[in-house]
CSV table of C-alpha atoms in Angstrom, one decimal:
chain,number,residue,atom,x,y,z
A,1,MET,CA,-109.6,137.2,253.7
A,2,THR,CA,-110.6,136.9,257.4
A,3,GLY,CA,-111.2,133.1,257.3
A,4,PRO,CA,-107.9,132.1,255.7
A,5,ALA,CA,-106.1,134.6,257.9
A,6,THR,CA,-107.5,133.2,261.1
A,7,ALA,CA,-106.8,129.6,259.9
A,8,ALA,CA,-103.3,130.4,258.8
A,9,ALA,CA,-102.5,132.2,262.1
A,10,THR,CA,-103.9,129.3,264.1
A,11,LEU,CA,-102.0,126.6,262.2
A,12,ILE,CA,-98.7,128.6,262.4
A,13,LEU,CA,-99.1,128.6,266.2
A,14,LEU,CA,-99.7,124.9,266.1
A,15,VAL,CA,-96.6,124.4,264.1
A,16,LEU,CA,-94.6,126.2,266.7
A,17,VAL,CA,-96.0,123.8,269.4
A,18,GLY,CA,-94.7,121.0,267.2
A,19,GLU,CA,-91.3,122.7,266.9
A,20,VAL,CA,-91.0,122.8,270.7
A,21,LEU,CA,-92.0,119.2,271.0
A,22,GLY,CA,-89.5,118.4,268.3
A,23,SER,CA,-86.7,120.0,270.3
A,24,VAL,CA,-87.8,118.1,273.4
A,25,SER,CA,-87.5,114.9,271.4
A,26,ASP,CA,-84.0,115.9,270.2
A,27,TRP,CA,-82.9,116.4,273.8
A,28,ARG,CA,-84.6,113.2,274.8
A,29,ASP,CA,-82.7,111.3,272.1
A,30,TYR,CA,-79.4,112.7,273.3
A,31,GLN,CA,-80.1,112.0,276.9
A,32,VAL,CA,-81.2,108.4,276.5
A,33,VAL,CA,-78.1,107.6,274.3
A,34,HIS,CA,-75.9,109.3,276.9
A,35,ASP,CA,-77.6,107.3,279.7
A,36,TYR,CA,-77.4,104.1,277.7
A,37,LYS,CA,-73.7,104.5,277.2
A,38,ALA,CA,-73.3,105.2,280.9
A,39,GLY,CA,-75.3,102.0,281.7
A,40,THR,CA,-78.3,103.7,283.2
A,41,ALA,CA,-80.7,103.2,280.3
A,42,THR,CA,-82.0,100.2,278.5
A,43,ILE,CA,-83.0,99.2,275.0
A,44,ALA,CA,-86.6,99.8,276.0
A,45,ASP,CA,-85.6,103.4,276.8
A,46,LEU,CA,-84.1,103.8,273.4
A,47,GLU,CA,-87.2,102.4,271.8
A,48,ALA,CA,-89.4,104.6,273.9
A,49,ALA,CA,-87.5,107.7,272.7
A,50,ASP,CA,-87.8,106.6,269.1
A,51,SER,CA,-91.6,106.1,269.6
A,52,PHE,CA,-91.9,109.6,271.1
A,53,ARG,CA,-90.0,111.1,268.1
A,54,GLN,CA,-92.5,109.4,265.7
A,55,LEU,CA,-95.4,110.5,267.8
A,56,VAL,CA,-94.2,114.1,267.6
A,57,SER,CA,-92.9,114.3,264.0
A,58,LEU,CA,-95.7,112.8,262.0
A,59,PRO,CA,-98.5,115.1,263.3
A,60,THR,CA,-96.1,118.1,263.1
A,61,VAL,CA,-95.4,117.4,259.4
A,62,VAL,CA,-99.1,117.2,258.7
A,63,VAL,CA,-99.8,120.4,260.5
A,64,TRP,CA,-96.8,122.1,258.8
A,65,ILE,CA,-98.0,121.1,255.3
A,66,THR,CA,-101.5,122.2,256.1
A,67,ALA,CA,-100.3,125.5,257.5
A,68,GLY,CA,-98.2,126.1,254.4
A,69,VAL,CA,-101.1,125.5,252.0
A,70,VAL,CA,-103.5,127.7,254.0
A,71,PHE,CA,-100.9,130.5,254.3
A,72,LEU,CA,-100.3,130.5,250.5
A,73,VAL,CA,-104.1,130.7,249.9
A,74,TRP,CA,-104.2,133.7,252.2
A,75,LEU,CA,-101.1,135.2,250.6
A,76,TRP,CA,-102.5,134.8,247.1
A,77,ARG,CA,-105.7,136.6,248.1
A,78,ALA,CA,-103.7,139.3,249.8
A,79,ARG,CA,-101.6,139.8,246.7
A,80,VAL,CA,-104.7,140.1,244.5
A,81,ASN,CA,-106.1,142.7,246.9
A,82,ALA,CA,-102.8,144.5,247.0
A,83,GLU,CA,-102.9,144.9,243.2
A,84,LEU,CA,-106.4,146.3,243.5
A,85,LEU,CA,-105.3,148.8,246.2
A,86,GLY,CA,-101.9,149.8,244.9
A,87,GLY,CA,-101.7,148.6,241.3
A,88,ALA,CA,-99.7,145.8,239.8
A,89,ASP,CA,-96.8,148.1,239.2
A,90,GLY,CA,-96.2,148.2,243.0
A,91,GLN,CA,-95.4,144.5,243.0
A,92,ARG,CA,-91.8,143.5,242.1
A,93,ARG,CA,-92.7,139.9,241.2
A,94,ALA,CA,-95.3,138.4,238.9
A,95,ARG,CA,-98.2,136.8,240.7
A,96,GLY,CA,-96.9,133.2,240.1
A,97,TRP,CA,-94.0,134.0,242.5
A,98,VAL,CA,-96.4,134.1,245.4
A,99,VAL,CA,-96.3,130.3,245.4
A,100,GLY,CA,-93.3,129.6,243.2
A,101,GLY,CA,-90.9,131.8,245.2
A,102,TRP,CA,-91.0,129.4,248.1
A,103,PHE,CA,-90.1,126.3,246.1
A,104,THR,CA,-87.4,127.7,243.7
A,105,PRO,CA,-83.9,127.0,244.9
A,106,VAL,CA,-81.8,130.0,245.6
A,107,ALA,CA,-84.6,132.4,244.7
A,108,ASN,CA,-86.4,131.2,247.9
A,109,LEU,CA,-83.8,133.0,249.9
A,110,TRP,CA,-85.3,136.4,249.1
A,111,VAL,CA,-88.3,136.2,246.7
A,112,PRO,CA,-90.9,135.3,249.4
A,113,TYR,CA,-89.6,138.3,251.4
A,114,GLN,CA,-90.1,140.6,248.4
A,115,VAL,CA,-93.6,139.3,247.8
A,116,VAL,CA,-94.8,139.8,251.4
A,117,SER,CA,-93.0,143.1,251.6
A,118,ASP,CA,-94.7,144.4,248.5
A,119,VAL,CA,-98.1,143.2,249.7
A,120,TRP,CA,-97.4,144.9,253.1
A,121,ARG,CA,-96.6,148.2,251.5
A,122,ALA,CA,-99.5,148.2,249.1
A,123,SER,CA,-101.9,147.3,251.8
A,124,ALA,CA,-101.0,150.2,254.1
A,125,ALA,CA,-103.4,153.1,254.3
A,126,ARG,CA,-100.6,155.7,254.6
A,127,ARG,CA,-97.4,156.2,252.7
A,128,PRO,CA,-94.5,155.8,253.2
A,129,VAL,CA,-94.6,152.6,255.3
A,130,SER,CA,-91.7,150.8,256.8
A,131,SER,CA,-91.1,147.1,256.0
A,132,GLY,CA,-89.2,146.6,259.2
A,133,LEU,CA,-91.7,144.1,260.6
A,134,VAL,CA,-91.5,142.0,257.5
A,135,MET,CA,-87.7,142.1,257.6
A,136,ALA,CA,-87.8,141.1,261.3
A,137,TRP,CA,-89.9,138.1,260.3
A,138,TRP,CA,-87.8,137.0,257.4
A,139,ALA,CA,-84.3,137.2,259.0
A,140,PRO,CA,-84.9,134.6,261.8
A,141,LEU,CA,-86.9,132.4,259.4
A,142,LEU,CA,-84.1,132.3,256.9
A,143,VAL,CA,-81.4,131.5,259.6
A,144,SER,CA,-83.7,128.9,261.1
A,145,THR,CA,-84.1,127.2,257.7
A,146,ILE,CA,-80.4,127.0,257.3
A,147,ILE,CA,-80.0,125.5,260.8
A,148,GLY,CA,-82.8,123.0,260.2
A,149,ARG,CA,-81.0,121.7,257.1
A,150,ALA,CA,-77.9,121.1,259.3
A,151,VAL,CA,-80.0,119.2,261.8
A,152,THR,CA,-81.5,117.1,259.0
A,153,ARG,CA,-78.0,116.2,257.7
A,154,ILE,CA,-77.0,115.0,261.2
A,155,TYR,CA,-79.9,112.6,261.4
A,156,LEU,CA,-79.4,111.4,257.9
A,157,SER,CA,-75.7,110.7,258.3
A,158,GLU,CA,-74.5,107.1,258.2
A,159,GLU,CA,-73.2,107.2,261.8
A,160,ILE,CA,-74.9,109.1,264.6
A,161,SER,CA,-72.9,109.6,267.7
A,162,GLU,CA,-73.6,110.9,271.1
A,163,GLU,CA,-71.8,114.1,270.2
A,164,SER,CA,-73.7,114.6,267.0
A,165,LEU,CA,-77.0,114.1,268.9
A,166,LEU,CA,-75.9,116.8,271.3
A,167,SER,CA,-75.1,119.1,268.4
A,168,ALA,CA,-78.5,118.4,266.8
A,169,ALA,CA,-80.3,119.1,270.1
A,170,ASN,CA,-78.5,122.4,270.5
A,171,LEU,CA,-79.1,123.5,266.9
A,172,SER,CA,-82.8,122.3,267.1
A,173,THR,CA,-83.3,124.5,270.2
A,174,LEU,CA,-81.8,127.5,268.5
A,175,SER,CA,-83.9,126.8,265.4
A,176,THR,CA,-87.1,126.6,267.6
A,177,VAL,CA,-86.4,129.9,269.2
A,178,LEU,CA,-85.9,131.6,265.8
A,179,ASP,CA,-89.0,129.9,264.5
A,180,ALA,CA,-91.0,131.1,267.5
A,181,ALA,CA,-89.9,134.7,266.8
A,182,ALA,CA,-90.6,134.4,263.1
A,183,GLY,CA,-94.0,132.7,263.7
A,184,VAL,CA,-95.3,135.3,266.1
A,185,LEU,CA,-94.2,138.1,263.7
A,186,LEU,CA,-95.8,136.4,260.8
A,187,VAL,CA,-99.1,136.1,262.7
A,188,LEU,CA,-98.9,139.9,263.3
A,189,ILE,CA,-98.1,140.5,259.6
A,190,ILE,CA,-101.1,138.4,258.5
A,191,ARG,CA,-103.5,140.2,260.9
A,192,ARG,CA,-102.3,143.7,260.0
A,193,ILE,CA,-102.4,143.1,256.3
A,194,THR,CA,-105.9,141.5,256.6
A,195,THR,CA,-107.3,144.3,258.7
A,196,SER,CA,-105.8,147.0,256.5
A,197,GLN,CA,-107.0,145.4,253.3
A,198,THR,CA,-110.5,144.7,254.7
A,199,GLN,CA,-110.9,148.3,255.8
A,200,ARG,CA,-109.7,149.8,252.6
A,201,LEU,CA,-111.7,147.5,250.4
A,202,VAL,CA,-114.8,148.4,252.3
A,203,GLN,CA,-114.0,152.1,251.8
A,204,HIS,CA,-113.5,151.6,248.1
A,205,ALA,CA,-116.8,149.7,247.8
A,206,GLY,CA,-118.6,152.5,249.6
């Protein structure tokens, strides 16, 4: 548990760094287009902004995918331990939803929250336990996901204007702030669940 937890937490923080750089790239795109239309930027400046976006986006995607895989490995193990500690009846979803819940349309709006929340409660040494921290993580993540889709639609549109780039930069910044909050809270959740489960499993073994 400790190894995957540490790896997941580290990768999540690296994803947040990539998110910040992505927002910087969005603002740079807008500014260079604005300056180009004003006659103070050149084609070379536009190309430089595009190169910066590629330099930022490709590594971020790789880290994001890696972080997702490692996190799911940790969550799967945490779910198995939660069943050992609290019984399978305490889990609202079958074990397959630990992974499938993230990729199933519509269901991914609440199933991952239920999975993590149930693991959180089952892992706690004392009852009752509040799921407030889990809810505080899920809410900004959900809003950020919706905003991120809006930003993607802007960049995939047939015609990208200076105004749409400004909208994308603003939305990207908001999404980054929400992701930062969600990321930090998720790291706390991972650490607390891991610590609690480790201590309780040691006690059970003894």
